[in-house]
Coordinates of C-alpha atoms in Angstrom, one line a residue:
M9 CA -135.1 -34.9 107.5
G10 CA -138.4 -34.4 105.3
D11 CA -140.6 -31.5 105.6
M12 CA -142.7 -31.6 108.3
S13 CA -146.3 -30.2 108.8
V14 CA -147.9 -29.7 112.5
R15 CA -148.5 -33.3 112.4
G16 CA -145.3 -34.3 110.8
T17 CA -144.9 -35.4 106.6
I18 CA -141.8 -36.7 105.3
D19 CA -141.4 -35.8 101.7
G20 CA -140.1 -37.6 98.1
A21 CA -136.6 -36.3 99.0
G22 CA -137.0 -37.3 102.9
L23 CA -137.9 -40.8 101.8
K24 CA -135.2 -41.3 99.3
R25 CA -133.0 -40.7 102.3
W26 CA -134.7 -43.2 104.6
A27 CA -133.9 -45.7 101.7
R28 CA -130.7 -45.1 101.3
R29 CA -130.0 -44.8 105.2
S30 CA -131.6 -48.3 105.2
A31 CA -130.0 -49.6 102.6
A32 CA -126.5 -48.5 103.6
T33 CA -127.4 -49.8 107.3
L34 CA -128.5 -53.6 105.7
E35 CA -125.0 -53.2 104.4
Q36 CA -123.2 -52.6 107.2
R37 CA -125.1 -55.2 109.3
R38 CA -125.5 -57.7 106.6
E39 CA -122.7 -60.4 107.9
E40 CA -124.7 -60.1 111.4
I41 CA -127.8 -60.5 109.8
N42 CA -126.8 -63.5 108.0
A43 CA -125.5 -65.5 110.8
L44 CA -129.0 -65.3 112.2
N45 CA -130.3 -67.2 109.2
V46 CA -131.5 -70.6 110.6
F47 CA -135.2 -70.7 109.4
P48 CA -136.6 -71.6 106.9
V49 CA -133.3 -72.8 105.6
P50 CA -129.7 -71.9 107.4
D51 CA -128.4 -70.6 104.4
S52 CA -127.2 -67.7 105.6
D53 CA -127.9 -64.9 102.9
T54 CA -130.5 -63.4 104.8
G55 CA -128.8 -60.0 105.5
S56 CA -127.0 -60.0 101.6
N57 CA -130.7 -60.6 100.1
M58 CA -132.5 -57.8 102.0
A59 CA -129.7 -55.5 101.4
A60 CA -129.3 -56.3 97.9
T61 CA -132.7 -55.7 97.5
M62 CA -132.7 -52.6 99.0
S63 CA -130.5 -51.8 97.1
A64 CA -132.3 -52.3 94.1
A65 CA -135.1 -50.4 95.2
V66 CA -132.6 -47.3 96.1
A67 CA -130.9 -47.5 92.3
A68 CA -134.4 -47.4 90.9
A69 CA -135.6 -44.3 92.9
D70 CA -132.3 -42.8 92.5
Q71 CA -133.1 -42.3 88.6
L72 CA -135.9 -39.9 89.6
D73 CA -135.1 -36.2 89.3
D74 CA -135.1 -34.3 92.5
E75 CA -138.3 -32.7 92.1
V76 CA -140.5 -35.7 92.8
T77 CA -143.1 -36.7 94.9
A78 CA -143.3 -39.1 98.2
D79 CA -145.7 -41.4 95.8
Q80 CA -143.6 -41.4 92.8
V81 CA -140.6 -42.5 94.8
A82 CA -142.5 -45.1 97.1
I83 CA -143.6 -46.2 93.3
A84 CA -140.1 -46.3 92.2
L85 CA -138.7 -48.3 95.4
S86 CA -141.5 -50.9 95.4
T87 CA -140.9 -51.4 91.7
G88 CA -137.0 -51.6 91.8
A89 CA -137.6 -53.8 94.9
V90 CA -139.5 -56.3 93.4
R91 CA -137.7 -56.6 89.9
G92 CA -134.2 -56.9 92.0
A93 CA -135.7 -59.0 94.8
R94 CA -133.0 -61.4 96.4
G95 CA -134.5 -64.6 98.1
N96 CA -137.2 -65.4 100.3
S97 CA -136.5 -62.3 102.6
G98 CA -136.2 -59.9 99.8
T99 CA -139.2 -60.8 98.1
V100 CA -141.1 -60.4 101.5
L101 CA -139.1 -57.0 101.7
S102 CA -140.6 -55.5 98.6
Q103 CA -144.0 -56.3 99.7
V104 CA -143.1 -53.7 102.2
L105 CA -142.3 -51.5 100.0
R106 CA -145.1 -52.4 97.7
A107 CA -147.7 -51.4 100.6
L108 CA -146.0 -48.0 101.2
A109 CA -146.4 -47.2 97.3
A110 CA -150.0 -48.1 98.2
T111 CA -151.0 -45.7 100.5
A112 CA -148.2 -42.9 99.9
R113 CA -149.7 -39.6 98.8
P114 CA -148.1 -36.9 96.4
G115 CA -148.2 -34.3 99.1
G116 CA -146.0 -36.7 101.9
I117 CA -146.5 -39.2 103.9
C118 CA -148.1 -38.8 107.5
G119 CA -148.0 -41.0 110.6
E120 CA -151.8 -42.2 109.5
Q121 CA -150.2 -43.1 106.0
V122 CA -147.3 -44.9 108.2
S123 CA -150.0 -47.1 110.0
D124 CA -151.9 -48.0 106.9
A125 CA -148.7 -48.8 105.1
L126 CA -147.8 -51.4 108.0
T127 CA -151.3 -52.8 108.2
T128 CA -151.2 -53.3 104.2
A129 CA -148.1 -55.0 104.5
V130 CA -149.1 -57.3 106.8
D131 CA -152.0 -58.2 104.4
L132 CA -149.4 -58.5 101.5
V133 CA -146.6 -60.4 103.1
D134 CA -149.3 -62.8 104.4
R135 CA -150.9 -63.4 101.3
A136 CA -147.2 -63.9 99.2
L137 CA -146.1 -66.5 101.8
A138 CA -147.6 -69.6 100.7
E139 CA -146.8 -71.0 104.2
P140 CA -147.1 -68.2 106.7
V141 CA -144.8 -69.3 109.9
E142 CA -145.1 -66.9 113.4
G143 CA -141.9 -65.7 114.8
T144 CA -140.6 -64.4 111.9
I145 CA -140.7 -60.7 110.0
L146 CA -144.3 -61.7 109.7
T147 CA -145.0 -61.4 113.5
V148 CA -142.3 -58.4 113.9
L149 CA -144.2 -56.4 110.8
R150 CA -147.6 -57.2 112.6
Q151 CA -146.8 -56.3 115.8
A152 CA -145.3 -52.9 114.7
A153 CA -148.6 -52.3 112.6
V154 CA -150.8 -52.8 115.7
A155 CA -148.7 -50.4 117.8
A156 CA -148.8 -47.6 115.0
T157 CA -152.3 -48.1 114.7
A158 CA -153.0 -47.9 118.3
N159 CA -151.3 -44.4 118.3
D160 CA -153.7 -42.1 117.5
S161 CA -152.0 -38.6 118.1
G162 CA -151.6 -37.9 114.7
D163 CA -147.8 -37.3 114.8
L164 CA -145.5 -38.9 112.7
A165 CA -142.8 -39.1 114.7
S166 CA -144.7 -40.4 118.0
I167 CA -145.9 -43.3 115.5
V168 CA -142.9 -44.4 113.9
D169 CA -141.3 -44.4 117.2
D170 CA -143.9 -46.7 118.4
A171 CA -143.6 -49.1 115.4
A172 CA -140.3 -49.4 115.9
T173 CA -140.1 -50.0 119.7
A174 CA -143.0 -52.7 119.1
A175 CA -141.0 -54.1 115.9
R176 CA -137.9 -54.4 118.6
T177 CA -139.8 -56.0 121.4
A178 CA -141.6 -58.3 118.8
L179 CA -138.0 -59.4 117.4
A180 CA -136.6 -60.5 121.2
E181 CA -139.8 -62.5 121.2
T182 CA -139.5 -64.4 117.8
P183 CA -136.9 -67.6 119.6
S184 CA -140.2 -68.2 121.9
Q185 CA -142.3 -68.3 118.8
L186 CA -140.0 -70.6 116.7
E187 CA -138.1 -73.9 117.8
A188 CA -136.0 -73.3 115.4
L189 CA -134.2 -70.0 116.3
R190 CA -134.8 -71.3 119.9
E191 CA -132.4 -73.9 119.5
A192 CA -129.8 -71.8 117.7
G193 CA -130.0 -68.9 120.6
V194 CA -131.0 -66.5 117.8
V195 CA -133.6 -63.9 116.7
D196 CA -135.4 -63.8 113.4
A197 CA -133.1 -62.6 110.3
G198 CA -135.8 -61.4 108.4
G199 CA -137.2 -59.6 111.5
A200 CA -133.7 -58.1 112.6
G201 CA -133.3 -56.7 108.8
L202 CA -136.8 -54.9 109.4
V203 CA -136.1 -54.0 112.7
V204 CA -133.4 -52.1 111.2
M205 CA -135.4 -50.3 108.4
L206 CA -137.7 -48.9 111.2
D207 CA -135.1 -47.9 113.0
A208 CA -133.8 -45.7 110.0
L209 CA -137.2 -44.6 109.5
A210 CA -137.0 -43.4 113.1
E211 CA -134.3 -41.4 112.7
E212 CA -135.6 -39.5 109.2
V213 CA -138.3 -38.4 111.0
G214 CA -136.7 -37.2 113.7
A215 CA -138.0 -39.8 116.6
G216 CA -134.4 -40.1 117.8
A217 CA -131.6 -42.7 117.0
P218 CA -133.0 -46.2 118.5
P219 CA -130.7 -48.8 119.7
S220 CA -129.8 -51.4 117.7
P221 CA -131.9 -54.8 118.3
D222 CA -129.8 -57.2 120.5
I223 CA -128.9 -60.6 118.2
V224 CA -127.2 -63.7 119.0
S225 CA -125.2 -65.3 116.5
P226 CA -124.5 -69.4 116.5
E227 CA -120.8 -70.1 115.7
R228 CA -121.6 -71.4 112.4
E229 CA -120.7 -71.3 108.9
S230 CA -123.6 -71.9 106.0
R231 CA -122.8 -71.2 102.0
V232 CA -124.5 -70.3 99.0
V233 CA -122.8 -71.5 95.8
E234 CA -125.2 -69.0 93.1
Q235 CA -125.5 -69.7 89.4
Q236 CA -127.0 -67.9 86.9
I237 CA -128.5 -68.4 83.7
T238 CA -128.1 -65.8 81.6
S239 CA -128.2 -65.2 77.6
G240 CA -124.6 -63.7 77.5
G241 CA -122.6 -66.1 78.8
G242 CA -122.3 -67.6 82.4
A243 CA -122.5 -70.6 84.0
V244 CA -125.4 -72.7 83.4
I245 CA -126.4 -75.6 85.8
S246 CA -128.6 -78.5 85.5
P247 CA -132.0 -77.8 86.3
R248 CA -132.4 -80.9 88.6
N249 CA -130.4 -80.9 91.6
D250 CA -131.2 -84.6 93.7
D251 CA -128.4 -83.8 96.1
G252 CA -130.1 -81.0 97.5
E253 CA -132.6 -78.0 97.1
L254 CA -132.2 -75.2 94.7
E255 CA -133.4 -71.3 95.2
V256 CA -135.3 -70.7 92.0
M257 CA -136.4 -67.0 91.1
F258 CA -137.7 -65.5 88.2
L259 CA -140.2 -62.4 87.2
M260 CA -143.5 -63.1 85.6
T261 CA -145.8 -60.1 84.4
I262 CA -149.1 -61.5 84.4
S263 CA -152.7 -60.3 86.1
D264 CA -153.3 -60.2 89.7
D265 CA -156.4 -62.9 88.9
K266 CA -153.8 -65.7 87.6
V267 CA -151.2 -65.0 91.0
N268 CA -153.0 -67.7 93.0
R269 CA -153.3 -70.2 90.0
L270 CA -149.5 -69.7 89.7
S271 CA -149.0 -70.2 93.2
D272 CA -151.2 -73.3 93.2
A273 CA -149.7 -74.6 90.2
I274 CA -145.9 -74.9 91.2
S275 CA -146.2 -75.3 95.4
S276 CA -146.4 -78.9 94.7
L277 CA -143.0 -78.6 93.7
G278 CA -141.2 -77.2 96.2
N279 CA -141.2 -75.2 99.5
S280 CA -140.7 -71.8 100.8
L281 CA -142.8 -70.1 98.1
V282 CA -143.1 -66.3 98.0
V283 CA -145.0 -64.4 94.9
G284 CA -144.6 -60.8 95.4
G285 CA -146.1 -58.2 93.5
D286 CA -145.6 -54.2 92.6
G287 CA -149.2 -53.7 91.8
Q288 CA -148.4 -53.0 88.7
G289 CA -148.6 -56.9 87.3
N290 CA -145.4 -57.3 87.9
H291 CA -144.6 -60.4 90.1
M292 CA -141.4 -61.8 91.9
V293 CA -141.5 -65.5 92.4
H294 CA -139.4 -67.5 94.6
I295 CA -139.6 -70.8 95.5
H296 CA -137.1 -74.0 96.6
T297 CA -137.1 -77.3 94.9
T298 CA -135.3 -79.9 93.3
D299 CA -136.2 -79.7 90.0
A300 CA -136.3 -76.0 88.7
G301 CA -137.1 -77.2 85.1
A302 CA -140.4 -78.2 86.3
V303 CA -140.9 -75.1 88.1
I304 CA -140.1 -73.1 84.9
E305 CA -142.0 -75.5 82.6
R306 CA -145.3 -74.7 85.3
A307 CA -144.9 -71.4 85.0
L308 CA -145.0 -71.3 81.4
D309 CA -148.5 -72.0 81.4
F310 CA -149.1 -68.4 82.6
G311 CA -146.4 -66.3 80.9
R312 CA -143.2 -65.8 80.4
P313 CA -140.9 -66.0 82.9
S314 CA -137.9 -63.5 82.9
G315 CA -134.9 -62.8 84.9
I316 CA -134.4 -66.2 86.0
R317 CA -131.8 -66.9 88.5
I318 CA -131.2 -70.4 90.4
E319 CA -128.8 -71.1 93.0
I320 CA -127.7 -74.4 94.9
L321 CA -128.6 -74.0 98.4
E322 CA -125.7 -75.7 100.6
Q323 CA -125.7 -75.7 104.1
H324 CA -122.7 -76.2 106.2
H325 CA -122.6 -76.0 110.2
G326 CA -119.1 -75.1 110.7
S327 CA -115.9 -75.2 108.5
E328 CA -113.7 -78.2 108.4
D329 CA -110.6 -76.6 109.4
G330 CA -111.7 -73.9 111.1
E331 CA -109.8 -71.3 108.5
H332 CA -111.7 -68.6 106.3
T333 CA -109.7 -66.9 103.9
D334 CA -111.6 -63.3 102.6
R335 CA -111.8 -62.7 99.0
V336 CA -112.0 -59.0 98.0
V337 CA -113.4 -57.7 94.6
L338 CA -111.3 -54.5 93.7
A339 CA -112.6 -52.7 91.3
V340 CA -111.0 -49.8 89.4
I341 CA -113.3 -46.9 89.1
R342 CA -113.4 -43.2 89.2
P343 CA -115.3 -41.6 92.3
G344 CA -118.8 -40.6 91.7
Q345 CA -122.3 -42.6 91.8
L346 CA -121.4 -45.9 90.0
A347 CA -118.4 -46.2 92.5
D348 CA -121.1 -45.9 95.1
L349 CA -123.2 -48.7 93.4
F350 CA -120.1 -50.9 93.6
R351 CA -119.3 -50.1 97.2
N352 CA -123.1 -50.6 98.1
Y353 CA -123.2 -54.1 96.6
G354 CA -119.7 -54.9 98.7
A355 CA -116.6 -54.4 96.2
V356 CA -113.6 -52.3 97.2
T357 CA -113.6 -49.1 94.9
V358 CA -110.1 -48.0 93.8
D359 CA -109.5 -44.1 92.2
P360 CA -107.4 -44.7 89.4
G361 CA -106.3 -41.2 89.1
D362 CA -103.2 -40.4 86.9
E363 CA -101.1 -43.3 88.2
P364 CA -103.6 -46.5 88.1
Y365 CA -100.7 -48.8 89.0
D366 CA -99.6 -47.2 92.0
A367 CA -103.2 -46.8 93.1
V368 CA -103.9 -50.4 92.5
E369 CA -100.8 -51.5 94.3
Y370 CA -101.3 -49.1 97.2
A371 CA -104.9 -50.3 97.5
I372 CA -103.6 -53.9 97.5
G373 CA -100.7 -53.4 100.2
R374 CA -103.8 -52.5 102.5
L375 CA -105.6 -55.6 102.5
D376 CA -105.0 -58.7 104.6
R377 CA -102.4 -60.8 103.9
G378 CA -103.5 -64.2 102.4
S379 CA -106.5 -62.4 100.9
E380 CA -108.0 -63.2 97.7
I381 CA -108.2 -60.5 95.0
I382 CA -110.2 -60.3 92.0
L383 CA -109.6 -57.1 90.4
L384 CA -111.8 -55.6 88.1
P385 CA -110.0 -53.1 85.8
N386 CA -112.9 -51.6 84.3
G387 CA -110.8 -50.1 81.2
N388 CA -109.1 -48.2 83.6
V389 CA -105.9 -50.2 84.0
G390 CA -103.5 -50.7 81.4
Y391 CA -102.3 -54.2 80.1
G392 CA -98.8 -53.5 81.0
D393 CA -99.7 -52.3 84.5
L394 CA -101.7 -55.4 85.0
E395 CA -98.8 -57.3 84.0
Q396 CA -96.1 -55.2 86.3
L397 CA -98.8 -56.0 89.1
E398 CA -98.6 -59.7 88.6
H399 CA -95.0 -60.0 89.5
S400 CA -95.3 -56.8 92.4
S401 CA -93.9 -58.1 95.6
V402 CA -96.7 -56.6 97.0
I403 CA -98.6 -59.7 96.0
D404 CA -96.4 -62.1 97.2
D405 CA -98.9 -63.0 100.3
R406 CA -102.2 -62.4 97.9
E407 CA -103.8 -64.3 95.3
L408 CA -104.8 -62.0 92.6
T409 CA -106.8 -62.7 89.6
V410 CA -107.8 -60.3 87.2
V411 CA -111.2 -60.5 85.2
D412 CA -110.8 -58.8 81.9
C413 CA -113.4 -55.9 81.9
S414 CA -112.6 -53.0 79.3
T415 CA -115.6 -51.2 80.5
V416 CA -117.8 -50.5 83.4
V417 CA -120.7 -52.0 82.0
H418 CA -118.4 -55.5 81.5
G419 CA -117.4 -54.9 85.4
M420 CA -121.1 -54.8 86.5
A421 CA -122.1 -57.9 84.8
A422 CA -119.0 -59.4 86.1
F423 CA -119.9 -58.4 89.5
A424 CA -123.5 -59.5 89.3
V425 CA -122.5 -63.1 89.4
H426 CA -119.6 -63.0 91.7
A427 CA -119.8 -65.9 94.6
P428 CA -117.6 -65.5 97.4
E429 CA -118.8 -68.8 98.5
V430 CA -117.4 -71.0 95.6
S431 CA -113.4 -71.4 95.0
L432 CA -111.5 -68.4 93.5
A433 CA -110.9 -70.2 90.5
A434 CA -114.4 -70.5 89.7
D435 CA -115.6 -67.3 91.1
A436 CA -113.4 -65.6 88.4
Y437 CA -114.0 -67.9 85.7
R438 CA -117.9 -67.2 86.1
M439 CA -117.4 -63.3 86.4
S440 CA -114.8 -63.5 83.7
L441 CA -117.8 -65.6 81.4
A442 CA -120.7 -62.7 82.2
A443 CA -118.2 -59.8 81.4
S444 CA -117.4 -61.4 77.8
G445 CA -121.2 -61.8 77.3
V446 CA -121.7 -58.3 77.2
R447 CA -121.7 -56.0 73.7
A448 CA -121.0 -52.6 74.4
A449 CA -121.3 -49.4 73.2
D450 CA -120.2 -45.4 73.7
V451 CA -121.8 -43.0 72.7
F452 CA -120.2 -39.6 72.7
R453 CA -121.8 -35.9 72.1
R454 CA -119.5 -33.9 69.9
T455 CA -122.1 -31.3 69.4
E456 CA -125.8 -30.7 70.1
A457 CA -126.5 -32.1 66.6
V458 CA -123.4 -34.5 66.2
S459 CA -122.8 -38.0 68.1
V460 CA -120.3 -40.5 68.1
V461 CA -120.8 -43.9 68.5
T462 CA -118.0 -46.6 69.1
I463 CA -119.0 -50.2 68.6
D464 CA -115.9 -52.8 68.9
G465 CA -113.3 -50.1 68.4
V466 CA -114.7 -48.6 65.1
D467 CA -116.0 -44.9 65.5
T468 CA -119.0 -43.8 63.8
V469 CA -120.0 -40.1 63.3
L470 CA -124.1 -39.8 63.2
N471 CA -125.9 -36.3 62.3
C472 CA -128.1 -36.7 65.3
D473 CA -128.6 -35.7 69.1
I474 CA -127.4 -38.4 71.7
P475 CA -131.1 -39.8 72.6
V476 CA -131.2 -41.0 68.6
A477 CA -128.0 -42.3 68.2
V478 CA -128.2 -44.3 71.9
A479 CA -131.5 -46.2 70.2
G480 CA -129.3 -46.6 67.1
A481 CA -126.9 -48.4 68.9
V482 CA -129.0 -50.2 71.2
D483 CA -130.5 -51.7 68.1
R484 CA -127.4 -52.8 66.7
L485 CA -125.9 -54.4 69.5
L486 CA -129.5 -56.2 70.0
E487 CA -129.6 -57.6 66.1
S488 CA -127.2 -60.4 68.2
G489 CA -129.9 -61.2 70.8
G490 CA -130.2 -60.2 73.9
E491 CA -132.5 -59.5 77.4
L492 CA -131.0 -57.0 79.0
V493 CA -130.1 -53.4 78.3
T494 CA -127.8 -51.6 80.8
L495 CA -127.7 -47.9 80.3
L496 CA -124.8 -45.3 81.8
L497 CA -125.8 -41.9 81.7
G498 CA -123.0 -39.4 82.2
D499 CA -122.7 -35.9 82.9
D500 CA -124.9 -33.4 81.2
T501 CA -126.7 -36.4 79.3
D502 CA -130.4 -35.7 78.2
P503 CA -132.8 -36.4 81.0
D504 CA -134.9 -37.6 78.4
C505 CA -132.6 -40.2 76.9
A506 CA -133.6 -43.1 79.1
D507 CA -137.3 -42.4 78.7
L508 CA -137.3 -42.5 74.9
L509 CA -135.0 -45.4 74.8
R510 CA -137.7 -47.2 76.7
G511 CA -140.5 -45.8 74.9
H512 CA -138.8 -47.2 71.8
L513 CA -137.6 -50.8 73.4
R514 CA -141.4 -50.8 74.2
E515 CA -142.1 -50.8 70.6
A516 CA -139.0 -52.5 68.8
A517 CA -138.0 -54.9 71.6
P518 CA -140.7 -55.4 74.2
T519 CA -139.2 -58.5 75.6
V520 CA -136.1 -56.8 76.8
E521 CA -135.6 -55.3 79.8
L522 CA -133.7 -51.6 80.4
S523 CA -131.8 -50.7 83.3
T524 CA -130.4 -47.1 83.5
Y525 CA -127.7 -45.5 86.2
S526 CA -126.5 -42.0 86.6
A527 CA -122.6 -41.9 86.2
D528 CA -121.1 -38.8 87.0
G529 CA -117.7 -38.5 86.0
I530 CA -117.4 -40.6 82.6
G531 CA -118.3 -36.9 80.8
P532 CA -121.3 -36.0 78.4
R533 CA -121.6 -39.5 77.0
V534 CA -123.6 -42.9 77.5
L535 CA -122.0 -46.4 77.8
I536 CA -124.3 -49.2 76.9
G537 CA -124.3 -52.9 77.5
V538 CA -126.2 -55.8 76.2
E539 CA -126.6 -59.0 77.5

């Protein structure tokens, strides 16, 4: 619980805990919320998108040290959410966090600021949506804001409790406001996700544990097939899809005065347009269209789109044979923050311990018969053990595919494009392409002033500290091109390493994005991936 004053406040640490609780609960209820997703298109991904977006927000906040203020945490959550937004619902969620960042204060978030944040969020979401519709997350958010504002007690727990209660009531009424929900017998999926987050906030500030919202799921199955355009390998789809719609998302760094003009320019090319910003010039653009190429071309008039992601929206209402095969991504990784990251995104993690073969075989044996398994060795399982696993009797009733991941940065790139809705062969192929497109380096601290850089199996000893060695290694990797640098910071790594590299890239490669993760358990080293 955050440090509470007489009226109640939540500090930076408490805000982090709320964000983690929200991300974990959204992940737990992901499939349940997915099943509600009938509007604007029945593509069964609202729960997944909200969980992924919140996880991205948490990852950004986790890069801050423990002695941070509430406003710093809120800004990090907002920035992480906008950059990591997935789908319509994720982009909307990013605007809720942006509102929190706009109202948070260094001394903590009090009840009045919660009310202000909810009210601001209504305005931001309404502006982000090209065509706001009642009976959706916007309605649930508005009722939560009205209830919070009406509570003049100044007590944080009381205000949050009223907001969460009003949100649950509004969620239950969404089918009466939107015909698509009424016909399917469900409440709004995005609204359900928002209620989960408000309930998590109520728990954090001591307002009690609210009951889970009642939601009714239609018996149906919807699938989304994702194809991501990357610079370092990966499947690339045609920019047109005459047989159905594409979901297109990309990040634009433009001034706020250009946002409306950008929206007007691309709105006629599709539907479900959402443009959400973080208040610092970064805007995530989301649209459903049949011509992704035209959207990107139009956007180029306003700036340089980055992080382009395109998904084919395939809608199915019932499977052909009523059967479903489970697919599991098994990531071999030692316990710690990276293992938590893989689990947060839905992987099953295996601690290799001293006997990797035994650990993996045991984990596979615990999976259901008939399971499809994609194994990410992450450099923790030898080729001999992998070959032996293929002949293991425990595999007989399970289908195993191994994606070649020589380091965890390769495994992260592969997992980022995992698409369980496509065939096992197609999924493993695209994951392998993504992994093969990563160029990696290992920077190890031998002494305070001596570092060892390993690239392509070749060690280079440098008379410099880790931050300088990391910058040099990144420069070498970027000689072959790249738009994203992933930095995994090991035990006792200089905390200024990421900031120093960010400043270096700002001068040397300003268009390159940097993602950093704490990675306890990998020793006094830094792992680098460029794609």
